[in-house]
């Protein structure tokens, strides 16, 4: 399953995922955004993995925000943008 | 003004403009030279790239299969590499782009937003393009555009005590071939400055009327005039480290496919 979201004035966020037993699995977030440190991409993928497939945008964004912490720089996208792309993949 | 911020003229800028090098070596040189400047073993440096062969360069966080048509790339003999900065995919053929990197101390962008830092590192390029008759401006976050469309895309990464800022400018790109190797959705077409049936994307060639080498020479002159610049070369140790890193990381399918 595949979802894309172009942030207005920002970058493209893509989410590829599967649903297994009602939960997100094999989550891969990608795009032409900027993220520091680079290892934070794995943290975002892990934050989505295991969420219920029924989770709404607010819940998905909160999971990403909580997992990342304050020292991560997301440039051209946001936890909310990841959530929009994920919901589009699930739609 | 941030008291801890350094200016261009606070640094003794060096220029590296070597002969053509392989795509994976270019990726490695960016990592090695950024770390050399961060460790204060090399003065801040401007590097102008020459390409030994065609390449697709994808951003650190892009999906390999979503961005690259592997069959198309193989058919045209194009090497696919992943760089260490974010941003979008670039299609390179020797002579069709102008690519440069700036390795600067982090103090130059101290206190700046990312948006401010991009525009700051390329202010000299905007001046150079104006001198060449192009009404160029920075379009946040990381594009250089002119009224006729996009000219260049930039990417930055902050590593340790240094910032890497690199830019690829479209000199004369074969858009038909690019469409065979990059998977560019309709949403992104306008962002690439491509009209619907364009055969070439050639803003620097068509808008300056100058050979690529002359455009590069004018850009270097502008940098030297604004910021100071002395000719330099890669050191043996830098080349050796970059060659090892190119083989161990950037030519490894595991890195190219790290975001599958």
Short mmCIF file of C-alpha atoms in Angstrom, two decimals:
data_model
loop_
_atom_site.label_atom_id
_atom_site.label_comp_id
_atom_site.label_asym_id
_atom_site.label_seq_id
_atom_site.Cartn_x
_atom_site.Cartn_y
_atom_site.Cartn_z
CA UNK A 1 0.00 0.00 0.00
CA UNK A 2 1.33 3.36 -1.04
CA UNK A 3 0.50 6.93 -0.09
CA UNK A 4 2.05 10.27 -1.07
CA UNK A 5 1.67 13.78 0.26
CA UNK A 6 3.33 16.92 -1.10
CA UNK A 7 3.65 19.42 1.74
CA UNK A 8 2.51 22.86 0.49
CA UNK A 9 5.71 24.89 0.17
CA UNK A 10 7.64 21.82 1.34
CA UNK A 11 8.70 18.39 0.23
CA UNK A 12 7.16 15.09 -0.89
CA UNK A 13 6.50 12.44 1.76
CA UNK A 14 5.84 8.84 0.67
CA UNK A 15 4.69 5.98 2.88
CA UNK A 16 4.77 2.35 1.76
CA UNK A 17 3.30 -0.14 4.22
CA UNK A 18 1.36 -3.35 4.75
CA UNK A 19 -1.39 -4.19 7.22
CA UNK A 20 -0.93 -7.37 9.22
CA UNK A 21 -3.51 -8.45 11.82
CA UNK A 22 -4.98 -4.96 11.77
CA UNK A 23 -1.68 -3.21 12.42
CA UNK A 24 0.87 -1.34 10.28
CA UNK A 25 3.81 -3.45 9.20
CA UNK A 26 6.76 -3.22 6.79
CA UNK A 27 6.56 0.58 7.01
CA UNK A 28 8.91 2.56 4.78
CA UNK A 29 8.79 6.36 4.84
CA UNK A 30 10.68 8.09 2.03
CA UNK A 31 10.79 11.34 0.09
CA UNK A 32 12.86 14.32 -0.98
CA UNK A 33 12.75 15.90 2.46
CA UNK A 34 15.68 16.66 4.79
CA UNK A 35 16.16 14.98 8.15
CA UNK A 36 18.95 15.21 10.70
CA UNK A 37 20.32 13.01 12.05
CA UNK A 38 19.83 10.63 9.14
CA UNK A 39 19.17 7.66 11.47
CA UNK A 40 15.91 9.34 12.49
CA UNK A 41 14.28 7.78 9.41
CA UNK A 42 14.48 4.38 11.12
CA UNK A 43 12.87 5.90 14.23
CA UNK A 44 9.96 7.22 12.14
CA UNK A 45 9.45 3.82 10.47
CA UNK A 46 9.51 2.10 13.87
CA UNK A 47 7.04 4.64 15.32
CA UNK A 48 4.47 3.75 12.65
CA UNK A 49 5.04 0.01 12.82
CA UNK A 50 2.45 -1.68 15.03
CA UNK A 51 -0.03 1.22 15.09
CA UNK A 52 -3.61 0.09 14.52
CA UNK A 53 -4.68 0.49 10.90
CA UNK A 54 -7.61 2.53 12.25
CA UNK A 55 -5.32 5.15 13.85
CA UNK A 56 -6.29 8.64 12.68
CA UNK A 57 -3.94 11.41 11.55
CA UNK A 58 -3.64 12.89 15.03
CA UNK A 59 -2.66 9.56 16.56
CA UNK A 60 -0.11 8.81 13.83
CA UNK A 61 1.45 12.28 14.06
CA UNK A 62 1.62 12.01 17.85
CA UNK A 63 3.40 8.65 17.62
CA UNK A 64 6.03 10.13 15.28
CA UNK A 65 6.48 13.27 17.36
CA UNK A 66 6.89 11.32 20.59
CA UNK A 67 9.41 8.91 19.09
CA UNK A 68 11.65 11.58 17.57
CA UNK A 69 12.35 13.88 20.48
CA UNK A 70 13.48 17.47 20.29
CA UNK A 71 16.98 17.10 18.80
CA UNK A 72 15.74 15.87 15.41
CA UNK A 73 15.40 18.38 12.58
CA UNK A 74 12.63 17.69 10.04
CA UNK A 75 13.00 20.10 7.13
CA UNK A 76 10.28 20.39 4.49
CA UNK A 77 7.97 17.96 6.28
CA UNK A 78 6.53 17.19 9.72
CA UNK A 79 4.93 14.44 11.82
CA UNK A 80 1.58 15.62 10.47
CA UNK A 81 2.81 15.23 6.87
CA UNK A 82 3.91 11.66 7.59
CA UNK A 83 0.47 11.01 9.04
CA UNK A 84 -1.32 12.34 5.96
CA UNK A 85 0.78 10.12 3.66
CA UNK A 86 0.19 7.11 5.91
CA UNK A 87 -3.59 7.64 5.96
CA UNK A 88 -3.56 7.94 2.17
CA UNK A 89 -1.71 4.61 1.98
CA UNK A 90 -4.41 3.08 4.19
CA UNK A 91 -7.36 4.60 2.33
CA UNK B 1 23.47 39.31 13.89
CA UNK B 2 24.64 36.29 15.79
CA UNK B 3 27.88 36.99 17.64
CA UNK B 4 29.10 33.43 17.12
CA UNK B 5 28.53 33.56 13.37
CA UNK B 6 31.49 33.73 10.99
CA UNK B 7 31.42 35.50 7.64
CA UNK B 8 32.70 34.36 4.27
CA UNK B 9 35.72 36.66 4.62
CA UNK B 10 36.62 35.15 7.99
CA UNK B 11 37.77 32.02 6.12
CA UNK B 12 40.60 31.27 3.68
CA UNK B 13 38.61 29.63 0.87
CA UNK B 14 40.18 26.98 -1.34
CA UNK B 15 39.09 25.84 -4.80
CA UNK B 16 39.22 22.24 -5.98
CA UNK B 17 38.34 21.65 -9.64
CA UNK B 18 39.73 18.22 -10.51
CA UNK B 19 39.47 16.14 -13.67
CA UNK B 20 36.44 13.94 -14.22
CA UNK B 21 35.68 11.45 -11.44
CA UNK B 22 33.30 8.52 -11.05
CA UNK B 23 29.89 9.14 -9.43
CA UNK B 24 30.58 7.00 -6.35
CA UNK B 25 33.87 8.84 -5.78
CA UNK B 26 32.05 12.18 -5.91
CA UNK B 27 29.65 10.95 -3.20
CA UNK B 28 32.60 9.84 -1.08
CA UNK B 29 34.54 13.07 -1.58
CA UNK B 30 31.59 15.04 -0.21
CA UNK B 31 31.60 12.98 2.98
CA UNK B 32 35.41 13.02 3.39
CA UNK B 33 35.90 16.73 2.67
CA UNK B 34 33.00 17.74 4.95
CA UNK B 35 34.63 15.78 7.75
CA UNK B 36 38.06 17.27 6.96
CA UNK B 37 36.68 20.80 7.28
CA UNK B 38 34.76 19.82 10.43
CA UNK B 39 38.03 18.55 11.95
CA UNK B 40 39.88 21.72 10.89
CA UNK B 41 42.32 19.68 8.79
CA UNK B 42 41.28 21.47 5.59
CA UNK B 43 40.34 25.12 5.02
CA UNK B 44 36.78 25.78 3.90
CA UNK B 45 36.56 24.69 0.28
CA UNK B 46 34.57 25.14 -2.91
CA UNK B 47 34.67 22.02 -5.12
CA UNK B 48 33.50 22.04 -8.73
CA UNK B 49 32.60 18.59 -10.03
CA UNK B 50 33.41 17.00 -13.39
CA UNK B 51 31.64 13.74 -14.19
CA UNK B 52 33.37 10.69 -15.67
CA UNK B 53 30.08 9.08 -16.64
CA UNK B 54 26.30 9.38 -16.55
CA UNK B 55 24.57 8.97 -13.21
CA UNK B 56 21.35 9.19 -11.33
CA UNK B 57 21.97 10.63 -7.87
CA UNK B 58 19.12 10.06 -5.43
CA UNK B 59 18.58 11.79 -2.10
CA UNK B 60 19.42 10.16 1.22
CA UNK B 61 15.76 9.50 2.05
CA UNK B 62 14.35 8.65 -1.36
CA UNK B 63 13.02 5.23 -2.26
CA UNK B 64 15.24 3.62 -4.89
CA UNK B 65 12.43 1.80 -6.66
CA UNK B 66 10.00 4.71 -6.44
CA UNK B 67 12.50 7.15 -7.98
CA UNK B 68 14.56 5.16 -10.49
CA UNK B 69 13.52 3.09 -13.50
CA UNK B 70 16.18 0.41 -13.10
CA UNK B 71 15.64 -0.99 -16.61
CA UNK B 72 15.89 2.45 -18.16
CA UNK B 73 19.05 3.25 -16.23
CA UNK B 74 20.64 -0.06 -17.22
CA UNK B 75 19.66 0.39 -20.86
CA UNK B 76 21.43 3.74 -20.98
CA UNK B 77 24.44 2.57 -18.96
CA UNK B 78 23.67 4.96 -16.12
CA UNK B 79 25.14 4.42 -12.65
CA UNK B 80 22.72 4.90 -9.75
CA UNK B 81 24.19 6.30 -6.53
CA UNK B 82 22.77 7.65 -3.28
CA UNK B 83 24.20 10.79 -1.70
CA UNK B 84 24.40 11.70 2.00
CA UNK B 85 22.06 14.71 1.78
CA UNK B 86 18.31 14.76 1.43
CA UNK B 87 16.47 16.27 -1.49
CA UNK B 88 15.46 14.95 -4.88
CA UNK B 89 16.90 12.80 -7.66
CA UNK B 90 19.21 14.28 -10.28
CA UNK B 91 19.97 13.01 -13.76
CA UNK B 92 23.57 13.66 -14.76
CA UNK B 93 25.44 13.29 -18.03
CA UNK B 94 28.95 14.68 -18.39
CA UNK B 95 28.62 18.25 -19.58
CA UNK B 96 24.86 18.57 -18.98
CA UNK B 97 24.98 20.02 -15.48
CA UNK B 98 27.14 22.24 -13.31
CA UNK B 99 27.62 20.73 -9.86
CA UNK B 100 29.52 22.19 -6.94
CA UNK B 101 29.96 21.59 -3.23
CA UNK B 102 30.77 24.02 -0.45
CA UNK B 103 32.37 22.64 2.72
CA UNK B 104 31.97 25.32 5.36
CA UNK B 105 32.40 25.59 9.11
CA UNK B 106 29.09 25.29 10.92
CA UNK B 107 29.77 28.75 12.38
CA UNK B 108 28.81 30.27 9.01
CA UNK B 109 25.17 29.27 9.48
CA UNK B 110 25.05 29.63 13.28
CA UNK B 111 21.61 30.78 14.39
CA UNK B 112 20.17 30.61 10.87
CA UNK B 113 17.04 28.75 9.92
CA UNK B 114 17.52 26.09 7.26
CA UNK B 115 15.80 28.39 4.78
CA UNK B 116 18.20 31.24 5.57
CA UNK B 117 21.21 28.93 5.40
CA UNK B 118 20.37 27.74 1.88
CA UNK B 119 20.00 31.26 0.53
CA UNK B 120 23.14 32.40 2.35
CA UNK B 121 25.37 29.70 0.89
CA UNK B 122 24.23 30.48 -2.66
CA UNK B 123 24.10 34.29 -2.57
CA UNK B 124 27.29 34.35 -4.68
CA UNK B 125 25.61 32.15 -7.32
CA UNK B 126 22.63 34.46 -7.56
CA UNK B 127 25.08 37.34 -8.14
CA UNK B 128 26.96 35.31 -10.75
CA UNK B 129 23.75 34.47 -12.58
CA UNK B 130 22.67 38.12 -12.55
CA UNK B 131 26.04 39.04 -14.07
CA UNK B 132 25.32 36.47 -16.77
CA UNK B 133 22.00 38.12 -17.53
CA UNK B 134 19.72 35.65 -15.74
CA UNK B 135 17.09 37.09 -13.40
CA UNK B 136 17.66 34.33 -10.85
CA UNK B 137 16.33 34.20 -7.32
CA UNK B 138 16.19 31.75 -4.45
CA UNK B 139 12.93 29.88 -4.08
CA UNK B 140 12.63 28.34 -0.62
CA UNK B 141 13.52 25.88 0.49
CA UNK B 142 16.27 24.77 -1.84
CA UNK B 143 15.74 25.85 -5.45
CA UNK B 144 17.27 28.52 -7.68
CA UNK B 145 14.74 29.70 -10.24
CA UNK B 146 14.41 32.21 -13.05
CA UNK B 147 11.25 33.53 -14.72
CA UNK B 148 11.58 30.75 -17.33
CA UNK B 149 11.73 28.00 -14.69
CA UNK B 150 13.93 26.10 -12.31
CA UNK B 151 17.70 26.33 -12.75
CA UNK B 152 19.15 24.43 -9.82
CA UNK B 153 18.46 22.44 -6.68
CA UNK B 154 20.51 22.55 -3.48
CA UNK B 155 20.92 20.19 -0.56
CA UNK B 156 22.57 20.64 2.83
CA UNK B 157 23.68 18.41 5.64
CA UNK B 158 25.24 19.44 8.92
CA UNK B 159 27.88 16.96 10.06
CA UNK B 160 29.88 17.58 13.20
CA UNK B 161 31.39 21.06 12.98
CA UNK B 162 30.75 21.57 9.26
CA UNK B 163 27.95 22.11 6.81
CA UNK B 164 27.94 20.50 3.37
CA UNK B 165 26.06 22.53 0.77
CA UNK B 166 25.93 21.14 -2.74
CA UNK B 167 24.04 22.21 -5.83
CA UNK B 168 23.31 20.80 -9.26
CA UNK B 169 22.41 23.31 -11.99
CA UNK B 170 20.79 22.34 -15.29
CA UNK B 171 23.03 23.37 -18.18
CA UNK B 172 21.60 21.29 -21.04
CA UNK B 173 19.64 18.20 -20.00
CA UNK B 174 18.13 15.61 -22.34
CA UNK B 175 14.66 15.61 -20.82
CA UNK B 176 13.44 12.66 -22.89
CA UNK B 177 16.22 10.45 -21.57
CA UNK B 178 15.71 11.77 -18.04
CA UNK B 179 12.07 10.67 -18.20
CA UNK B 180 13.24 7.15 -19.12
CA UNK B 181 15.41 6.79 -16.02
CA UNK B 182 13.60 8.85 -13.35
CA UNK B 183 10.07 8.08 -12.25
CA UNK B 184 8.72 11.60 -12.02
CA UNK B 185 5.05 11.90 -11.22
CA UNK B 186 2.92 14.61 -12.78
CA UNK B 187 2.93 16.39 -9.43
CA UNK B 188 6.69 16.84 -9.63
CA UNK B 189 6.99 17.81 -13.30
CA UNK B 190 6.40 21.50 -12.69
CA UNK B 191 8.99 21.35 -9.91
CA UNK B 192 11.59 20.10 -12.41
CA UNK B 193 10.95 23.05 -14.72
CA UNK B 194 9.79 20.82 -17.53
CA UNK B 195 7.12 21.93 -19.94
CA UNK B 196 4.90 19.07 -21.01
CA UNK B 197 6.64 18.17 -24.28
CA UNK B 198 10.09 19.63 -23.64
CA UNK B 199 12.96 17.77 -25.30
CA UNK B 200 15.69 19.64 -23.45
CA UNK B 201 15.94 21.46 -20.14
CA UNK B 202 18.72 23.92 -20.86
CA UNK B 203 18.27 27.11 -18.84
CA UNK B 204 21.99 27.88 -18.40
CA UNK B 205 22.89 27.14 -22.02
CA UNK B 206 19.96 28.95 -23.60
CA UNK B 207 19.87 31.90 -21.20
CA UNK B 208 23.62 32.65 -21.19
CA UNK B 209 24.56 31.60 -24.73
CA UNK B 210 27.90 30.56 -23.22
CA UNK B 211 29.75 27.25 -23.18
CA UNK B 212 29.49 25.36 -19.89
CA UNK B 213 33.17 26.01 -19.11
CA UNK B 214 32.65 29.76 -19.48
CA UNK B 215 29.69 29.71 -17.09
CA UNK B 216 31.81 27.85 -14.54
CA UNK B 217 34.67 30.32 -14.98
CA UNK B 218 32.32 33.27 -14.39
CA UNK B 219 30.91 31.61 -11.28
CA UNK B 220 34.38 30.99 -9.86
CA UNK B 221 35.35 34.61 -10.61
CA UNK B 222 32.31 35.82 -8.70
CA UNK B 223 33.11 33.60 -5.69
CA UNK B 224 36.74 34.80 -5.70
CA UNK B 225 35.72 38.45 -5.91
CA UNK B 226 33.15 38.22 -3.10
CA UNK B 227 34.79 35.80 -0.71
CA UNK B 228 38.43 35.27 -1.73
CA UNK B 229 39.55 31.96 -3.25
CA UNK B 230 42.87 30.19 -3.82
CA UNK B 231 43.51 27.23 -6.09
CA UNK B 232 44.04 23.95 -4.28
CA UNK B 233 44.07 20.23 -5.02
CA UNK B 234 42.91 17.07 -3.30
CA UNK B 235 45.53 15.67 -0.96
CA UNK B 236 46.76 12.10 -1.34
CA UNK B 237 45.22 11.11 1.98
CA UNK B 238 41.85 12.62 1.04
CA UNK B 239 41.82 10.75 -2.27
CA UNK B 240 42.78 7.48 -0.58
CA UNK B 241 40.04 7.82 2.04
CA UNK B 242 37.47 8.77 -0.57
CA UNK B 243 38.38 5.85 -2.81
CA UNK B 244 38.07 3.44 0.12
CA UNK B 245 34.73 4.97 1.12
CA UNK B 246 33.45 4.88 -2.46
CA UNK B 247 34.16 1.15 -2.64
CA UNK B 248 32.92 0.28 0.86
CA UNK B 249 29.79 2.44 0.93
CA UNK B 250 28.73 4.34 -2.17
CA UNK B 251 29.30 1.53 -4.71
CA UNK B 252 27.63 -0.98 -2.36
CA UNK B 253 24.05 -1.90 -3.37
CA UNK B 254 23.21 -2.08 0.34
CA UNK B 255 23.74 1.69 0.63
CA UNK B 256 22.08 2.55 -2.68
CA UNK B 257 19.09 0.47 -1.58
CA UNK B 258 19.10 1.49 2.09
CA UNK B 259 15.67 2.98 1.41
CA UNK B 260 14.41 0.32 -1.00
#
